[in-house]
mmCIF file with all atom_site columns, C-alpha atoms in Angstrom:
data_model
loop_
_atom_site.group_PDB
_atom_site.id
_atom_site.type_symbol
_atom_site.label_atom_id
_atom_site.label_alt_id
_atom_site.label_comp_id
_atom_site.label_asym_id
_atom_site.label_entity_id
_atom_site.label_seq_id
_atom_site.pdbx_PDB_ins_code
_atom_site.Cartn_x
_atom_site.Cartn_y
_atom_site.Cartn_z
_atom_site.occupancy
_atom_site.B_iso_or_equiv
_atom_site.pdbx_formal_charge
_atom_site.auth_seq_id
_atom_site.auth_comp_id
_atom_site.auth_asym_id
_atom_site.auth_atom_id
_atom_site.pdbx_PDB_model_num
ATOM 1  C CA . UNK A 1 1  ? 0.000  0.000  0.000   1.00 57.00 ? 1  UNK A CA 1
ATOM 2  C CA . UNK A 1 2  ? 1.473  3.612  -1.065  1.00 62.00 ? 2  UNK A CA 1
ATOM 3  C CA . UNK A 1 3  ? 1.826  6.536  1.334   1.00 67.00 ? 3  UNK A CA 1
ATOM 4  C CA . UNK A 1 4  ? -0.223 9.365  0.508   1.00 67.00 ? 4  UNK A CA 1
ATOM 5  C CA . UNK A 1 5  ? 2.689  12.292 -0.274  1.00 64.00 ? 5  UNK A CA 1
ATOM 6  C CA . UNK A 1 6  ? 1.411  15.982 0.155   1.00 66.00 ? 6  UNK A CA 1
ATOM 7  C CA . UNK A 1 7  ? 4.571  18.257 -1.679  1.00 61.00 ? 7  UNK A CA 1
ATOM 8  C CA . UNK A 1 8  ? 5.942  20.986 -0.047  1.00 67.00 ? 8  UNK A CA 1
ATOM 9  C CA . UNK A 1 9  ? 5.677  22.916 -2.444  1.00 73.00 ? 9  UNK A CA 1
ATOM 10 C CA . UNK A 1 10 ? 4.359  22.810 -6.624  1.00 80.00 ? 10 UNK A CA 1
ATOM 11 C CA . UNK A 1 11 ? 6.625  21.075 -9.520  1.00 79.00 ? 11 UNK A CA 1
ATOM 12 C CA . UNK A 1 12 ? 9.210  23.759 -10.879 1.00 86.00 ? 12 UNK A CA 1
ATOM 13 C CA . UNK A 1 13 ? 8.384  24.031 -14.779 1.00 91.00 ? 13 UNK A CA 1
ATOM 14 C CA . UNK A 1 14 ? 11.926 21.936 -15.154 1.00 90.00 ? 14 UNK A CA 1
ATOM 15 C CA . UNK A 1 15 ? 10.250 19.398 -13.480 1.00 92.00 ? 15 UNK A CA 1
ATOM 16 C CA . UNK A 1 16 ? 7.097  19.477 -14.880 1.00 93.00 ? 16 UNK A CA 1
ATOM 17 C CA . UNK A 1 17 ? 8.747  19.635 -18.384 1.00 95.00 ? 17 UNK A CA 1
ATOM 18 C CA . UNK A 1 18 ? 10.981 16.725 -17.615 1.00 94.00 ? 18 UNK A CA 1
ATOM 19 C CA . UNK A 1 19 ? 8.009  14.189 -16.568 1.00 94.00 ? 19 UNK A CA 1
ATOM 20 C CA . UNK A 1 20 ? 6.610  15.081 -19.800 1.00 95.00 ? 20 UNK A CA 1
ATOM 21 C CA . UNK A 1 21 ? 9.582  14.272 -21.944 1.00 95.00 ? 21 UNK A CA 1
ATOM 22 C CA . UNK A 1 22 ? 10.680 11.225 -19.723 1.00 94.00 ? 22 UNK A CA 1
ATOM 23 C CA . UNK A 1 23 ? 6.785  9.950  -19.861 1.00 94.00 ? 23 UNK A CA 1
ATOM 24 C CA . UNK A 1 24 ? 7.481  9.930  -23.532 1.00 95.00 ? 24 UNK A CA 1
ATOM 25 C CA . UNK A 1 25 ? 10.879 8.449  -23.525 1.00 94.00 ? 25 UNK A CA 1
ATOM 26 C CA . UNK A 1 26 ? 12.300 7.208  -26.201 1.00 92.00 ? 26 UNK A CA 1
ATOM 27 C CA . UNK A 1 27 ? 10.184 8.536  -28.365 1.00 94.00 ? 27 UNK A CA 1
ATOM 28 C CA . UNK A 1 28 ? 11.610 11.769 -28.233 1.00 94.00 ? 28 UNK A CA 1
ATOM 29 C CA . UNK A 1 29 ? 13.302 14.161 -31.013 1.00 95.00 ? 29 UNK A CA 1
ATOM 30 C CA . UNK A 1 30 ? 17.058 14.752 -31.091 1.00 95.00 ? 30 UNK A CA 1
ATOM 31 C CA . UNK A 1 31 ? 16.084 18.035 -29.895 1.00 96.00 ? 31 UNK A CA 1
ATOM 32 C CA . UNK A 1 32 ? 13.497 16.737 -27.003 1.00 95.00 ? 32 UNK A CA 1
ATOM 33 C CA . UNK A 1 33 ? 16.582 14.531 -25.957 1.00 94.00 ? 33 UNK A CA 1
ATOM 34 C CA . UNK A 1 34 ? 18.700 17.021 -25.757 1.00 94.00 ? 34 UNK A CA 1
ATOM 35 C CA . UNK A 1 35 ? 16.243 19.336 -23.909 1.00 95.00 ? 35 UNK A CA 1
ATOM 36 C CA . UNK A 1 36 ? 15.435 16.231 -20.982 1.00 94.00 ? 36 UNK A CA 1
ATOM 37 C CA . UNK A 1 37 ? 19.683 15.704 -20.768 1.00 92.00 ? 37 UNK A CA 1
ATOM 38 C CA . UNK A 1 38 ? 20.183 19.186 -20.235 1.00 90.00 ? 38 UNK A CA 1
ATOM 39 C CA . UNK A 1 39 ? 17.151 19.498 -17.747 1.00 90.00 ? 39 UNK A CA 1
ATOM 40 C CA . UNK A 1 40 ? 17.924 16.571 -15.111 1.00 87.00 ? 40 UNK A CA 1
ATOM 41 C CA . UNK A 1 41 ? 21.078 17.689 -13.371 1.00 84.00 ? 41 UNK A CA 1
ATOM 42 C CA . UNK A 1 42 ? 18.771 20.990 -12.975 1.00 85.00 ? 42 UNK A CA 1
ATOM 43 C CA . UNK A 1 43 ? 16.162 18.878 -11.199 1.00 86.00 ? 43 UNK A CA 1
ATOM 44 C CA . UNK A 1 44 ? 16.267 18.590 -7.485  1.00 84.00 ? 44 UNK A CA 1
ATOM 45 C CA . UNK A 1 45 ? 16.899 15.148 -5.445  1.00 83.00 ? 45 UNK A CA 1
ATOM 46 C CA . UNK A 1 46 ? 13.423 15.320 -4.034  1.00 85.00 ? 46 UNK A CA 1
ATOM 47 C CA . UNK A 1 47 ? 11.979 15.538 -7.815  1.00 88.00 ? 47 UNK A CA 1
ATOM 48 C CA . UNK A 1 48 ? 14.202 12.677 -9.081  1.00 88.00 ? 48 UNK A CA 1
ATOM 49 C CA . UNK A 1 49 ? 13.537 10.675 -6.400  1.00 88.00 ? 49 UNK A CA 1
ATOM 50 C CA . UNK A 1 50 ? 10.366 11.069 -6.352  1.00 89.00 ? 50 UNK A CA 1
ATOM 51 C CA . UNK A 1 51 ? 10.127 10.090 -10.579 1.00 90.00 ? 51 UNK A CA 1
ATOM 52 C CA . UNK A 1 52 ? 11.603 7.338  -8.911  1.00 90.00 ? 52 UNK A CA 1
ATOM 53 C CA . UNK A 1 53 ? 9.498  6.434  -6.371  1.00 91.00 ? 53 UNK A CA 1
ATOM 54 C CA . UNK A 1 54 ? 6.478  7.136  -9.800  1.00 90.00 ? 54 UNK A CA 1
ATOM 55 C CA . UNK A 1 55 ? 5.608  4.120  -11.078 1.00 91.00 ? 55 UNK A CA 1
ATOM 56 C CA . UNK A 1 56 ? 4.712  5.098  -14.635 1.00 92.00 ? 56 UNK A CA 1
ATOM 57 C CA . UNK A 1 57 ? 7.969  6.645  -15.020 1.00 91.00 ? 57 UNK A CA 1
ATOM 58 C CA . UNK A 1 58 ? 10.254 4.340  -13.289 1.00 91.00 ? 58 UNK A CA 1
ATOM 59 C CA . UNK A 1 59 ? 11.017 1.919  -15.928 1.00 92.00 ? 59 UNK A CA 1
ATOM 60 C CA . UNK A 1 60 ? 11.275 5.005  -18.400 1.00 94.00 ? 60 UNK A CA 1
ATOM 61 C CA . UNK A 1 61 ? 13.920 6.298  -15.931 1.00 92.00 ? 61 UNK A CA 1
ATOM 62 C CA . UNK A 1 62 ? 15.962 3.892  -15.561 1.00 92.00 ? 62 UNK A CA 1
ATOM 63 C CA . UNK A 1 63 ? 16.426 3.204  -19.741 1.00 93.00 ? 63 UNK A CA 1
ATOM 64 C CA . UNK A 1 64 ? 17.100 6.532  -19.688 1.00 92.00 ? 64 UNK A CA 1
ATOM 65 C CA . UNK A 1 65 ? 19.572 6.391  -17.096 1.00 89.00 ? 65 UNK A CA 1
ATOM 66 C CA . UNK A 1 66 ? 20.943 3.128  -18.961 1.00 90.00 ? 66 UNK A CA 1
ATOM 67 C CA . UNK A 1 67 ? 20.839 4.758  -22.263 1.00 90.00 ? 67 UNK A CA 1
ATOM 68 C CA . UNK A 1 68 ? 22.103 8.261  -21.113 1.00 88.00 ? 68 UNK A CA 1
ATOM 69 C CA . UNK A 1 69 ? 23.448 8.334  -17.293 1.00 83.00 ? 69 UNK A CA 1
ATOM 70 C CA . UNK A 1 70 ? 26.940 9.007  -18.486 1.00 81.00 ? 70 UNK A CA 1
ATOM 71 C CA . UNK A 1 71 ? 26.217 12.644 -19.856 1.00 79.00 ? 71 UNK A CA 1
ATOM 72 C CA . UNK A 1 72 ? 24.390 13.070 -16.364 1.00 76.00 ? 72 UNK A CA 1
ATOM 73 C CA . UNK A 1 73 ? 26.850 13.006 -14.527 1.00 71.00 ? 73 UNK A CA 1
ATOM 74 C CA . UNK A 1 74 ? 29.339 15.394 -13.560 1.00 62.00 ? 74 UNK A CA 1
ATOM 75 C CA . UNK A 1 75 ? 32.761 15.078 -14.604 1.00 63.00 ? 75 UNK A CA 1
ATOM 76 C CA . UNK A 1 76 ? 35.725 13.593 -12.345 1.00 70.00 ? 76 UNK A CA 1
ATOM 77 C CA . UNK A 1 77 ? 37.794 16.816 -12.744 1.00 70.00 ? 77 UNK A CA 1
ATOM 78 C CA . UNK A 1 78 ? 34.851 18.727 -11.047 1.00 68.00 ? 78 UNK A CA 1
ATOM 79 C CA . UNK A 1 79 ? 34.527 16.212 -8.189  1.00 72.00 ? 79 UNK A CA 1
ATOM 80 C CA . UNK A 1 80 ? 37.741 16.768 -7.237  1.00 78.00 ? 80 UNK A CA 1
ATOM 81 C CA . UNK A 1 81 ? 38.379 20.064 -7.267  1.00 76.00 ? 81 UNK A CA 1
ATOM 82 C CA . UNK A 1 82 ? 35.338 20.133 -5.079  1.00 77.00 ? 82 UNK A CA 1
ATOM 83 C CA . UNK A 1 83 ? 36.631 17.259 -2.537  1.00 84.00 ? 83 UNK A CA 1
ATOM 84 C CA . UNK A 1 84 ? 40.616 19.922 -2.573  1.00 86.00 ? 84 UNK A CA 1
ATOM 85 C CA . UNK A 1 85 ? 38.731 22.704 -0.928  1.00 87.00 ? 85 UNK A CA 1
ATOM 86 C CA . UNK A 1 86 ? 37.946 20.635 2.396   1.00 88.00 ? 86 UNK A CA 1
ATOM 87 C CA . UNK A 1 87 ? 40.732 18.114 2.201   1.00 89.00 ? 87 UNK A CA 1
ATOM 88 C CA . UNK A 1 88 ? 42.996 20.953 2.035   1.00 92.00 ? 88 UNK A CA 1
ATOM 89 C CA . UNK A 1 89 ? 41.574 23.011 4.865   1.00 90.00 ? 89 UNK A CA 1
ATOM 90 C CA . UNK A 1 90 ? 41.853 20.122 6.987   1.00 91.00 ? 90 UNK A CA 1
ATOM 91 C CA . UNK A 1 91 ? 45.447 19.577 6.181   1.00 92.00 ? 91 UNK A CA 1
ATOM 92 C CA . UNK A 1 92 ? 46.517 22.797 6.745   1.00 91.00 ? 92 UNK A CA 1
ATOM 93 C CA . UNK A 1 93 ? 44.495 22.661 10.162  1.00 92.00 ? 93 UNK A CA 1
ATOM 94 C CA . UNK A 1 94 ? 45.966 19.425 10.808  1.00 89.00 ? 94 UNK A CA 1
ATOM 95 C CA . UNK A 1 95 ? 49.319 20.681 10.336  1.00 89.00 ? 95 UNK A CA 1
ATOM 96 C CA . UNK A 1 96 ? 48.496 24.305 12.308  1.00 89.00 ? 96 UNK A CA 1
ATOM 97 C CA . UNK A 1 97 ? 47.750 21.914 15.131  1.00 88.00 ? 97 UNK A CA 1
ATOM 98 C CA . UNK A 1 98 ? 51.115 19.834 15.140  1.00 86.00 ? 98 UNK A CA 1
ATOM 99 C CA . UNK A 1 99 ? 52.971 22.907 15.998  1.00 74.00 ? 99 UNK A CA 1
#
């Protein structure tokens, strides 16, 4: 039996417009495609996992994560650059505190 879910607050038009696209997938133009790639790292973590949590769109997530997850992601060279910052704070803290 499903829990009832009351949002927070209303879908974002990215949201809204990604449902659409992804309720569609893959039937989608080269240019709808591009359009639902270029939404989804826009979309929040509640949205996706909600989608997720959607049965109707589910399954047409996950092809589209099989299909297309690698241009979803973000790029190694970004990840670390954003793990330096606190690595390196707590180094040179570390080292502060040795004397």
């Amino acid at each position: 039996m499903a829990t009832p879910y009351t949002r927070a607050r209303p879908r974002s038009e990215a949201t809204l417009r990604a449902e659409a696209l992804l309720g569609r997938y893959p039937n989608l133009s080269e240019q709808e495609l591009a359009e639902l790639i270029n939404l989804f790292p826009t979309l929040s973590i509640l949205d996706r996992a909600l989608m997720t949590a959607d049965s109707s769109l589910s399954g047409k997530l996950d092809a589209f994560d099989g299909d297309h997850g690698r241009k979803l992601k973000a790029p190694l060279s970004s990840l670390l650059v954003f793990l330096a910052v606190p690595v390196t704070f707590a180094l040179v803290t570390f080292l502060f505190l040795l004397g």
